[in-house]
Amino acid sequence: MNYEFITVEQKGRVGVITLNRPKQLNALSPALMTELGRALGALDGDAGIGAIVITGNDKAFAAGADISQMKDFSYMHAYLTDYITGWEHFRALRKPVIAAVAGYALGGGNELAMQCDIVIAAENAKFGQPEINLGIMPGYGGTQRLPRFTSKAKAMDLCLTARMMDAQEAERAGLVSRIVPLEKLMEETFAVADKIANYSLPVVMMIKESINRAYETALAEGVLFERRVFQSQFSLEDQKEGMAAFLEKRKPTFKHR
Ligand code: CAA
């Protein structure tokens, strides 16, 4: 597939999507988000892919929704086109998506990172929800995911003051899972993605699905969901192989079934 605003490459079982509007700090235009949705769908549906990475460049992961394209929107345009709802591609994705964030992840950029399953930050990463500066509020999940992934106080602070938090603060707050030096961001993220991608794919998908239940259900329902999925894994060839390999003191060879 040909893309104008992103690039897509495959390295082994990992798909890497790079946002590619550097002059606009990867501002998320509707066209870029349409391409991103297509690329994510294609990688998610590709049996040869086990994990997906989304990244930007050293200066910006993404500086938010494209302001120049939104500035003249009317309420009716936003409502009738259901602006941004079409960007919720991630809810349907079954394979893990890792955000590799360097530089700015602001507004829709931070919200994009939060749609991913793991966020790995370079030391220069900056996260924020500065929409209030523009006379609007976050609209791509920021007011909902930020308090769940960090805390109510942190979400209020960021959304109401527009201040940015650095990588260290974002890790302490729970938004980021690891911080790495900028020059190692892609190498380290790829290593994480490659590791995940070479585990048993159905097990990886079931873990992702189960952890997501923690955000969408009451605890008792989530635990029941996890228990049933866990029990189903005794039907996997990969479970027989993984346990046999452990007992035989060798590396397992997973067949993703
Ligand atoms: N939309 C459109 N263009 C953007 C953009 C955005 N979100 N962010 C940056 N750009 C453009 C700038 O207009 C500028 O273009 P020109 O060279 O044509 O002037 C170019 O990218 C470089 O930006 P700056 O000159 O501003 O770079 P800087 O280093 O001085 O500042 C910055 C960097 C602090 C990130 C600053 O660009 C900035 O504040 N950007 C806007 C951040 C923002 O408000 N994001 C929220 C958007 S609304 C949203 O996302 C809603 C939602 O919930 C989905």
Short mmCIF file of N, CA, C and O and ligand atoms in Angstrom, two decimals, residues 23-25 27 59 63-68 70 84 104 106-108 111 130-131 134 136-140 164, ligand 1:
data_model
loop_
_atom_site.label_atom_id
_atom_site.label_comp_id
_atom_site.label_asym_id
_atom_site.label_seq_id
_atom_site.Cartn_x
_atom_site.Cartn_y
_atom_site.Cartn_z
N LYS A 23 7.38 18.51 9.19
CA LYS A 23 7.31 19.98 9.22
C LYS A 23 6.18 20.47 10.11
O LYS A 23 6.23 21.57 10.65
N GLN A 24 5.15 19.66 10.26
CA GLN A 24 4.02 20.03 11.13
C GLN A 24 4.11 19.30 12.47
O GLN A 24 3.13 19.15 13.18
N LEU A 25 5.29 18.84 12.82
CA LEU A 25 5.49 18.08 14.08
C LEU A 25 4.51 16.91 14.19
O LEU A 25 3.97 16.61 15.25
N ALA A 27 1.51 16.64 13.21
CA ALA A 27 0.12 16.98 13.57
C ALA A 27 -0.80 15.98 12.88
O ALA A 27 -0.61 15.61 11.72
N LYS A 59 11.99 15.00 17.29
CA LYS A 59 11.40 16.22 17.86
C LYS A 59 9.95 16.02 18.28
O LYS A 59 9.49 16.65 19.23
N ALA A 63 2.29 16.41 17.69
CA ALA A 63 1.95 17.62 18.47
C ALA A 63 0.44 17.87 18.51
O ALA A 63 0.02 18.99 18.74
N GLY A 64 -0.33 16.83 18.26
CA GLY A 64 -1.78 16.97 18.44
C GLY A 64 -2.55 16.93 17.15
O GLY A 64 -1.97 16.77 16.07
N ALA A 65 -3.87 17.06 17.28
CA ALA A 65 -4.72 17.15 16.09
C ALA A 65 -4.28 18.38 15.29
O ALA A 65 -3.77 19.35 15.86
N ASP A 66 -4.47 18.33 13.98
CA ASP A 66 -3.99 19.41 13.12
C ASP A 66 -4.88 20.65 13.30
O ASP A 66 -6.04 20.66 12.88
N ILE A 67 -4.29 21.67 13.91
CA ILE A 67 -5.06 22.87 14.27
C ILE A 67 -5.49 23.63 13.02
O ILE A 67 -6.62 24.11 12.93
N SER A 68 -4.60 23.68 12.02
CA SER A 68 -4.96 24.46 10.82
C SER A 68 -6.15 23.83 10.09
O SER A 68 -6.96 24.53 9.50
N MET A 70 -8.57 22.20 11.64
CA MET A 70 -9.78 22.22 12.49
C MET A 70 -10.34 23.61 12.70
O MET A 70 -11.46 23.76 13.16
N ILE A 84 -13.28 12.63 14.94
CA ILE A 84 -12.35 11.89 15.79
C ILE A 84 -12.86 10.48 16.15
O ILE A 84 -12.04 9.60 16.39
N TYR A 104 7.68 15.78 21.45
CA TYR A 104 6.33 16.15 21.89
C TYR A 104 5.29 15.06 21.65
O TYR A 104 5.19 14.54 20.54
N LEU A 106 1.60 15.67 22.44
CA LEU A 106 0.69 16.67 23.00
C LEU A 106 -0.71 16.50 22.43
O LEU A 106 -0.87 16.14 21.26
N GLY A 107 -1.70 16.83 23.24
CA GLY A 107 -3.08 16.77 22.77
C GLY A 107 -3.37 15.40 22.18
O GLY A 107 -3.16 14.36 22.81
N GLY A 108 -3.83 15.41 20.92
CA GLY A 108 -4.11 14.15 20.24
C GLY A 108 -2.88 13.24 20.16
O GLY A 108 -3.02 12.02 20.04
N GLU A 111 -2.88 11.47 23.37
CA GLU A 111 -4.03 10.56 23.33
C GLU A 111 -3.75 9.36 22.42
O GLU A 111 -4.16 8.23 22.69
N PRO A 130 -2.59 20.21 26.04
CA PRO A 130 -2.66 21.67 26.07
C PRO A 130 -3.86 22.27 25.34
O PRO A 130 -3.87 23.47 25.06
N GLU A 131 -4.90 21.48 25.08
CA GLU A 131 -6.03 21.97 24.29
C GLU A 131 -6.65 23.23 24.89
O GLU A 131 -7.19 24.07 24.17
N LEU A 134 -6.17 26.44 23.40
CA LEU A 134 -6.83 26.72 22.11
C LEU A 134 -8.32 27.00 22.30
O LEU A 134 -9.06 27.12 21.32
N ILE A 136 -10.40 24.85 23.66
CA ILE A 136 -11.14 23.57 23.57
C ILE A 136 -10.62 22.62 24.66
O ILE A 136 -9.71 22.97 25.41
N MET A 137 -11.22 21.44 24.71
CA MET A 137 -10.78 20.41 25.65
C MET A 137 -10.27 19.20 24.87
O MET A 137 -10.48 19.12 23.65
N PRO A 138 -9.61 18.26 25.52
CA PRO A 138 -9.19 17.04 24.81
C PRO A 138 -10.41 16.31 24.24
O PRO A 138 -11.46 16.27 24.89
N GLY A 139 -10.26 15.76 23.04
CA GLY A 139 -11.41 15.13 22.41
C GLY A 139 -11.15 13.75 21.84
O GLY A 139 -11.99 13.19 21.15
N TYR A 140 -9.94 13.21 22.12
CA TYR A 140 -9.59 11.89 21.57
C TYR A 140 -9.33 10.94 22.74
O TYR A 140 -8.42 10.14 22.70
N MET A 164 3.33 20.73 30.35
CA MET A 164 3.84 19.45 29.85
C MET A 164 4.54 18.70 30.98
O MET A 164 5.11 19.33 31.87
N1 CAA B 1 -1.44 21.42 14.31
C1 CAA B 1 -1.00 22.01 13.20
N2 CAA B 1 0.26 22.47 13.06
C2 CAA B 1 1.08 22.32 14.10
C3 CAA B 1 0.67 21.71 15.30
C4 CAA B 1 -0.66 21.24 15.38
N3 CAA B 1 -1.13 20.62 16.47
N4 CAA B 1 1.71 21.73 16.18
C5 CAA B 1 2.73 22.31 15.52
N5 CAA B 1 2.36 22.68 14.27
C6 CAA B 1 3.15 23.37 13.25
C7 CAA B 1 3.36 24.83 13.60
O1 CAA B 1 2.25 25.58 13.20
C8 CAA B 1 4.60 25.13 12.81
O2 CAA B 1 4.23 25.33 11.46
P1 CAA B 1 4.96 26.50 10.57
O3 CAA B 1 6.40 26.06 10.50
O4 CAA B 1 4.24 26.42 9.28
O5 CAA B 1 4.78 27.77 11.34
C9 CAA B 1 5.39 23.83 12.87
O6 CAA B 1 4.45 22.82 13.22
C10 CAA B 1 6.46 23.85 13.95
O7 CAA B 1 5.85 24.23 15.16
P2 CAA B 1 6.41 25.43 16.08
O8 CAA B 1 7.07 26.47 15.25
O9 CAA B 1 5.29 25.86 16.97
O10 CAA B 1 7.51 24.63 16.90
P3 CAA B 1 8.08 24.98 18.36
O11 CAA B 1 9.26 24.08 18.55
O12 CAA B 1 8.27 26.44 18.55
O13 CAA B 1 6.91 24.54 19.37
C11 CAA B 1 5.17 23.06 20.20
C12 CAA B 1 6.54 23.18 19.49
C13 CAA B 1 5.30 23.52 21.65
C14 CAA B 1 4.79 21.59 20.15
C15 CAA B 1 4.12 23.93 19.46
O14 CAA B 1 4.18 23.65 18.08
C16 CAA B 1 2.70 23.73 19.91
O15 CAA B 1 2.33 24.21 20.97
N6 CAA B 1 1.91 23.02 19.09
C17 CAA B 1 0.47 22.82 19.37
C18 CAA B 1 0.25 21.79 20.45
C19 CAA B 1 -1.23 21.66 20.71
O16 CAA B 1 -1.91 22.60 21.07
N7 CAA B 1 -1.77 20.43 20.55
C20 CAA B 1 -3.18 20.16 20.75
C21 CAA B 1 -3.92 20.24 19.44
S1 CAA B 1 -5.67 20.10 19.63
C22 CAA B 1 -5.96 18.45 19.88
O17 CAA B 1 -5.07 17.62 19.81
C23 CAA B 1 -7.38 18.05 20.19
C24 CAA B 1 -7.56 16.64 20.56
O18 CAA B 1 -7.81 16.28 21.71
C25 CAA B 1 -7.51 15.61 19.55
#
